[in-house]
Amino acid sequence: MARIIRAEAVSPEEGAFNARELFIQAFGYEPEGVWSAPGRVNVIGEHVDYNGGPCLPIALPHRAYLALAPRADRAVRLISPQTADAIDDLDLDSIGPWGGPRQVPSHWTAYIAGVAWALERDGHGPLPGFDAALWSCVPVGGGLSSSAALECATAVAVDEVCGLGLAGSDEGRRLLVDAARAAENEIAGANTGGLDQTASMRCRAGHALALDCRDMSAEPIPFDLASSGLELLVIDTRAKHSLADGQYGQRRADCEEAARLLGVGQLVEVSDLDAAMSALEGHERLARRTRHVVSEIARTRAFIELMGEGPLEGERLDVAALLLDDSHDSLRDDYEVSCAELDVAVAAARAAGAHGARMTGGGFGGCIVALLPHHLVEPVKQHLAANYQARTGLKEEVFVCTAHEGVSVAKEAV
Ligand code: ADP
Ligand code: MG
């Protein structure tokens, strides 16, 4: 699939316009509305969601826009300019999860049709079929959750056109998150935790979402770096290594095995790291995986606390930088999910003066985040331009990121 090359997000008006135009061009009539959902970047708390730990995502300005209209039958017709010019045709009565008697929808359509399938399975059906046109500016496959963006845009669109009434409350949104996650896990076959969909569905503008993955409770905490003269830079390394999926599954399996040996349900329950290290003697790899998870949970809690104590300045900024740096080093050394490109980008950002830089997302490519004073944005970009490509052969994409709103539940003007 062609990736969107430019890093800037389009405005909500332009995104909605593009989706609507595409819909009319493809289906020959007006959509009922355009709904949108953002990609996300995780500030800290990596590879802990499936261990019951905390994470701290913010919603990106990059969003997936979905123009949609319900149909009188059970057909689902989909189009995205990033896949092919042709319309994909599906049928809600014939799709189902991997390993079952029904058909698994092909590649990208699984993320959309899967949401309708999951809502019906969870008792919110029967649903009508629909026509939908997807126009997204979330970079695809870059670890910024383009997949959750399209699942969540679908969830709120179906919620509204079918009158399910879920998106209006936090409790209802949690059910939509479940459906979006089920689409990804069971229909698209990607065994990810709930971080991405929760961030896209429940983030608030100007806030990061302190998400506790034990019970998926979430608290928005003010995320205003600008008042301290700081920026969060997202650097897409444009690297994507094919081992990512298999390695992700192996890390999850390692964590489950370590939890079993330690006699806990999830690694979040480990309260004494030293004792856990002793108990895992002879299981060197599992001990390192556990050390990452337990220390990352502590770092994330400390970072969230720090954000609540006031502006990131002085000593607090130094502590924040250390937490971000340690997070990366732990992911690289103990969890072994980094790669050369991520390490080069992190080193370049740090060398150019960032107050902490770390890989973000699943790893083996994708993005890093760097915290830095506003006046260093250009120098860091220049430093990267001079060093990253020369060392990796890839051209990075860089954008400054502030915290945006999660799903748009109201119909965009069409
Ligand atoms: P990420 O979520 O980090 O971007 P994933 O591998 O989880 O990466 O999801 C990427 C997949 O989501 C793509 O391969 C494609 O199937 C689907 N996808 C995302 N955005 C679009 C889009 N604009 N058009 C079609 N499919 C998309
Ligand atoms: Mg994804």
XYZ file of C-alpha atoms and ligand atoms in Angstrom:
442
model
C 0.000 0.000 0.000
C 1.215 3.496 -0.791
C 2.077 5.359 2.383
C 1.146 8.985 2.718
C 4.487 10.693 2.314
C 3.938 14.074 3.912
C 3.965 14.197 7.668
C 1.488 17.049 8.183
C -2.072 16.328 9.078
C -4.875 17.941 7.081
C -7.513 20.068 8.815
C -10.739 18.333 9.902
C -12.612 20.309 7.235
C -10.272 19.144 4.488
C -10.302 15.544 5.732
C -14.106 15.458 5.848
C -14.298 17.080 2.425
C -11.920 14.520 0.929
C -13.840 11.580 2.383
C -17.164 12.939 1.199
C -15.861 13.627 -2.325
C -14.465 10.146 -2.498
C -17.776 8.683 -1.354
C -19.780 10.554 -3.970
C -17.300 9.642 -6.687
C -17.348 5.964 -5.748
C -21.012 5.387 -4.895
C -22.822 8.152 -6.754
C -24.850 9.547 -3.865
C -24.389 11.606 -0.661
C -23.095 9.939 2.505
C -25.108 10.348 5.678
C -22.107 11.963 7.361
C -18.348 11.859 7.928
C -16.897 10.597 11.191
C -13.271 10.694 12.177
C -10.820 9.222 14.666
C -7.161 10.019 15.320
C -3.983 8.022 15.337
C -2.044 8.143 18.591
C 1.434 8.376 19.936
C 2.367 6.863 23.255
C 4.484 9.211 25.375
C 5.638 6.471 27.750
C 4.512 3.020 28.925
C 5.563 0.663 26.140
C 4.769 -3.044 25.912
C 2.965 -2.849 29.224
C -0.683 -2.693 28.081
C -0.942 -6.468 27.747
C 0.727 -6.797 31.155
C -1.923 -4.692 32.872
C 0.356 -1.666 33.200
C -0.247 2.059 32.632
C 0.390 3.976 29.413
C 0.189 7.615 28.426
C -0.980 8.200 24.846
C -2.024 11.438 23.189
C -4.217 11.706 20.089
C -2.523 12.969 16.927
C -3.797 15.650 14.591
C -3.663 12.923 11.927
C -7.083 11.330 11.555
C -8.975 8.742 9.563
C -12.127 10.248 7.993
C -14.937 7.887 7.111
C -17.879 8.988 4.976
C -20.634 6.448 5.458
C -24.241 5.707 4.642
C -26.281 2.709 5.842
C -27.802 0.374 3.256
C -31.109 -1.455 3.087
C -29.314 -4.817 2.778
C -26.335 -6.494 4.494
C -23.697 -5.586 1.904
C -20.628 -3.600 2.922
C -18.912 -1.675 0.138
C -15.638 0.063 0.946
C -13.136 2.264 -0.785
C -9.806 3.806 0.243
C -7.553 5.642 -2.216
C -4.567 4.146 -0.432
C -5.432 0.601 -1.434
C -6.893 0.525 -4.933
C -9.328 2.448 -7.078
C -11.782 -0.407 -6.944
C -14.591 -0.839 -4.428
C -14.264 -3.821 -2.086
C -17.493 -5.762 -1.697
C -18.316 -7.760 1.431
C -21.373 -9.260 3.056
C -22.039 -9.033 6.801
C -23.593 -12.502 6.737
C -20.512 -14.207 5.396
C -17.616 -12.697 7.359
C -16.182 -14.077 10.566
C -12.971 -14.630 12.510
C -9.896 -16.638 11.679
C -10.314 -20.372 12.049
C -14.122 -20.193 11.852
C -16.509 -21.355 9.121
C -17.033 -17.880 7.693
C -14.799 -15.870 5.413
C -12.086 -13.581 6.811
C -12.286 -10.219 5.035
C -9.195 -9.366 3.045
C -6.494 -7.083 4.509
C -7.711 -3.540 5.214
C -11.439 -4.235 4.958
C -11.109 -6.498 8.025
C -10.544 -3.461 10.231
C -13.820 -1.871 9.113
C -16.179 -4.781 8.519
C -14.732 -6.396 11.652
C -16.138 -3.602 13.798
C -19.677 -4.272 12.543
C -19.144 -7.998 13.063
C -17.979 -7.402 16.649
C -20.858 -5.050 17.488
C -23.321 -7.686 16.311
C -21.545 -10.410 18.235
C -21.739 -8.244 21.346
C -25.499 -7.960 20.996
C -25.837 -4.612 19.237
C -27.277 -6.007 16.018
C -28.599 -6.885 13.655
C -26.976 -4.020 11.795
C -27.588 -2.848 8.274
C -24.833 -3.028 5.695
C -23.167 0.220 4.652
C -21.206 2.005 1.988
C -18.107 3.799 3.266
C -15.221 5.825 1.870
C -12.059 6.080 3.938
C -9.669 8.973 3.617
C -6.885 8.950 6.186
C -3.766 11.005 6.783
C -2.469 8.775 9.590
C 0.814 7.326 8.334
C 0.154 3.640 7.671
C 2.265 1.014 9.395
C 4.390 3.602 11.198
C 3.352 2.682 14.715
C 0.935 5.628 14.950
C -2.148 3.422 14.903
C -3.642 4.000 11.508
C -5.499 0.728 12.101
C -7.153 1.861 15.354
C -8.050 5.175 13.701
C -10.051 3.460 11.031
C -11.654 1.000 13.458
C -12.730 3.800 15.795
C -14.028 6.021 12.993
C -16.104 3.040 11.867
C -17.336 2.350 15.396
C -18.664 5.876 15.953
C -20.139 6.049 12.447
C -22.038 2.775 12.871
C -23.018 3.799 16.402
C -24.659 6.932 15.103
C -26.324 5.727 11.904
C -27.701 2.675 13.722
C -28.779 4.658 16.787
C -26.811 2.476 19.237
C -26.194 5.482 21.485
C -22.840 4.253 22.791
C -20.467 7.052 21.820
C -22.136 9.623 24.032
C -20.861 8.207 27.324
C -17.508 6.982 28.566
C -19.085 3.630 29.445
C -20.486 3.330 25.920
C -17.167 4.294 24.397
C -15.550 1.465 26.286
C -17.925 -0.929 24.505
C -16.995 0.654 21.174
C -13.330 0.185 22.093
C -14.067 -3.503 22.726
C -15.612 -3.824 19.273
C -12.707 -1.985 17.610
C -10.200 -4.150 19.426
C -12.099 -7.335 18.547
C -12.009 -6.300 14.886
C -8.230 -5.985 15.080
C -7.623 -9.129 17.174
C -10.165 -11.533 15.803
C -10.913 -10.416 12.261
C -7.684 -8.708 11.144
C -5.730 -11.268 13.193
C -3.408 -8.755 14.916
C -3.049 -9.685 18.561
C -2.604 -6.176 19.997
C -3.567 -4.854 23.441
C -6.257 -2.211 23.919
C -4.038 0.854 24.059
C -4.498 2.016 20.473
C -8.277 1.850 20.326
C -8.698 3.368 23.782
C -6.455 6.290 22.877
C -8.259 6.955 19.601
C -11.679 6.675 21.234
C -11.146 8.371 24.609
C -8.311 10.950 24.325
C -9.186 14.583 24.950
C -7.701 17.673 23.306
C -4.939 19.253 25.376
C -4.662 16.130 27.507
C -2.741 12.901 27.610
C -4.720 9.854 28.660
C -3.405 8.107 31.763
C -4.694 4.645 30.966
C -4.645 1.836 33.510
C -4.735 -1.375 31.507
C -5.730 -3.497 34.527
C -9.306 -2.307 34.168
C -8.990 0.105 31.220
C -9.902 3.045 33.441
C -8.565 6.263 31.974
C -7.960 9.732 33.281
C -7.197 12.740 31.055
C -4.272 14.709 32.439
C -3.368 18.172 31.161
C -0.608 17.917 28.572
C 0.491 21.436 27.858
C 4.162 21.389 26.971
C 4.052 24.754 25.201
C 3.581 26.676 28.455
C 6.999 25.339 29.513
C 8.498 26.187 26.112
C 8.640 22.490 25.219
C 7.567 20.423 22.235
C 7.032 16.750 21.623
C 8.676 15.792 18.361
C 7.559 12.631 16.578
C 10.141 11.203 14.220
C 9.012 8.479 11.853
C 12.101 6.450 10.974
C 10.249 4.974 7.965
C 11.792 1.643 8.877
C 9.550 -1.400 9.149
C 11.031 -4.800 9.763
C 9.039 -7.841 8.807
C 9.838 -9.669 12.042
C 7.634 -7.244 13.998
C 4.494 -9.398 14.143
C 6.147 -12.645 15.189
C 8.352 -10.902 17.730
C 5.342 -9.167 19.267
C 3.690 -12.530 19.826
C 6.892 -13.911 21.334
C 7.154 -11.002 23.786
C 3.594 -11.580 24.916
C 4.302 -15.267 25.346
C 7.461 -14.464 27.349
C 5.473 -12.210 29.669
C 2.790 -14.839 30.187
C 5.418 -17.471 30.937
C 7.231 -15.165 33.384
C 3.939 -14.346 35.129
C 3.184 -18.061 35.417
C 6.613 -18.778 36.944
C 6.163 -15.875 39.352
C 2.687 -17.028 40.331
C 0.915 -13.829 39.272
C -1.894 -13.269 36.806
C -0.121 -10.403 35.050
C 3.323 -8.825 35.476
C 1.719 -5.623 36.814
C 1.220 -7.567 40.049
C 4.978 -7.930 40.607
C 5.779 -5.565 43.465
C 9.334 -6.626 44.330
C 11.614 -6.622 41.299
C 14.628 -8.034 43.146
C 12.602 -10.955 44.422
C 11.244 -11.538 40.917
C 14.783 -11.521 39.484
C 15.856 -14.141 42.036
C 12.798 -16.246 41.293
C 13.606 -16.143 37.568
C 17.228 -17.208 37.982
C 18.071 -19.654 35.212
C 15.485 -17.984 32.932
C 17.739 -15.174 31.749
C 15.548 -14.009 28.861
C 12.346 -14.044 30.890
C 14.109 -12.131 33.668
C 15.108 -9.366 31.260
C 11.581 -9.176 29.790
C 10.180 -8.919 33.316
C 12.722 -6.267 34.285
C 11.591 -4.134 31.356
C 7.900 -4.490 32.123
C 8.192 -3.861 35.850
C 10.604 -0.918 35.468
C 8.554 0.572 32.612
C 5.435 0.445 34.759
C 7.314 2.307 37.520
C 8.666 4.878 35.021
C 5.237 5.482 33.558
C 3.651 5.965 36.966
C 6.452 8.377 37.876
C 6.000 10.298 34.606
C 2.236 10.606 35.124
C 2.822 11.857 38.650
C 5.357 14.365 37.385
C 2.897 15.718 34.817
C 0.367 16.274 37.580
C 2.798 18.251 39.713
C 3.026 21.245 37.403
C 5.034 22.426 34.402
C 7.963 20.286 33.288
C 10.712 22.656 34.306
C 14.014 22.518 36.178
C 14.530 19.336 38.116
C 11.177 17.917 37.004
C 12.278 18.234 33.385
C 15.539 16.431 34.178
C 13.595 13.592 35.776
C 11.200 13.394 32.816
C 14.190 13.221 30.428
C 15.732 10.423 32.421
C 12.486 8.442 32.438
C 12.142 8.739 28.662
C 15.785 7.823 28.062
C 15.642 4.867 30.439
C 12.456 3.669 28.757
C 14.233 3.477 25.412
C 17.310 1.801 26.815
C 15.184 -0.803 28.564
C 13.184 -1.518 25.392
C 16.451 -1.842 23.463
C 18.463 -3.933 25.917
C 16.007 -5.915 28.020
C 12.957 -6.166 25.808
C 14.918 -6.253 22.507
C 12.275 -4.568 20.373
C 14.343 -1.671 19.056
C 16.323 -1.689 15.818
C 19.256 0.193 14.305
C 17.087 2.926 12.776
C 15.265 3.652 16.036
C 18.552 3.707 17.950
C 20.181 6.057 15.420
C 17.210 8.455 15.548
C 17.167 8.411 19.353
C 20.916 9.028 19.540
C 20.651 11.889 17.036
C 17.813 13.557 18.954
C 19.687 13.235 22.220
C 22.920 14.541 20.675
C 21.063 17.594 19.380
C 19.819 18.471 22.861
C 16.530 16.632 23.401
C 15.390 16.207 27.001
C 14.831 12.523 26.560
C 14.061 10.462 23.465
C 12.614 7.000 23.081
C 11.124 4.608 20.585
C 7.335 4.533 20.739
C 4.922 1.837 19.583
C 5.639 -1.835 19.119
C 9.196 -1.408 17.821
C 11.262 -2.927 14.980
C 10.743 0.324 13.094
C 8.138 3.035 13.330
C 8.545 6.193 15.371
C 10.464 7.776 18.198
C 9.362 10.667 20.414
C 11.692 13.360 21.701
C 10.975 16.039 24.274
C 12.784 19.289 23.565
C 12.696 23.054 23.995
C 10.880 24.867 21.221
C 14.062 26.589 19.998
C 15.716 23.214 19.381
C 13.066 21.902 16.983
C 14.843 23.182 13.881
C 18.370 22.230 15.043
C 17.161 18.698 15.854
C 15.512 18.430 12.443
C 18.744 19.597 10.824
C 20.851 17.248 12.867
C 18.598 14.367 11.851
C 18.637 15.393 8.207
C 22.425 15.428 8.279
C 22.875 12.172 10.158
C 19.915 9.832 9.903
C 19.774 9.324 6.160
C 23.533 8.953 5.879
C 23.530 6.213 8.492
C 20.369 4.344 7.534
C 19.650 5.093 3.874
C 16.133 6.170 4.867
C 14.555 9.609 4.896
C 12.862 10.372 8.197
C 9.597 12.287 8.621
C 9.359 14.702 11.532
C 6.423 16.547 13.043
C 5.694 18.465 16.206
C 2.774 16.934 18.031
C 0.255 18.435 20.428
C -2.579 16.550 22.098
C -5.760 16.406 20.021
C -9.325 15.222 20.492
C -10.290 11.555 20.186
C -13.113 10.376 17.926
C -15.423 12.927 16.458
C -18.896 11.734 17.335
C -20.872 14.460 15.633
C -21.343 14.221 11.919
C -18.893 16.515 10.202
C -20.551 19.044 7.943
C -21.109 17.425 4.555
P -0.348 1.035 12.309
O -1.641 0.846 12.999
O 0.776 1.257 13.253
O -0.377 2.086 11.252
P -0.917 -1.633 11.479
O -0.107 -2.676 10.786
O -1.510 -1.953 12.795
O 0.001 -0.325 11.567
O -2.113 -1.196 10.562
C -1.891 -0.856 9.211
C -2.989 -1.479 8.360
O -4.216 -0.748 8.567
C -2.718 -1.367 6.887
O -1.924 -2.437 6.409
C -4.125 -1.406 6.314
O -4.604 -2.727 6.247
C -4.935 -0.661 7.357
N -5.029 0.772 7.009
C -4.626 1.827 7.746
N -4.899 3.005 7.133
C -5.483 2.686 5.963
C -5.990 3.442 4.852
N -5.920 4.774 4.841
N -6.524 2.756 3.825
C -6.605 1.419 3.832
N -6.142 0.658 4.819
C -5.581 1.266 5.881
Mg -2.095 -0.719 14.327
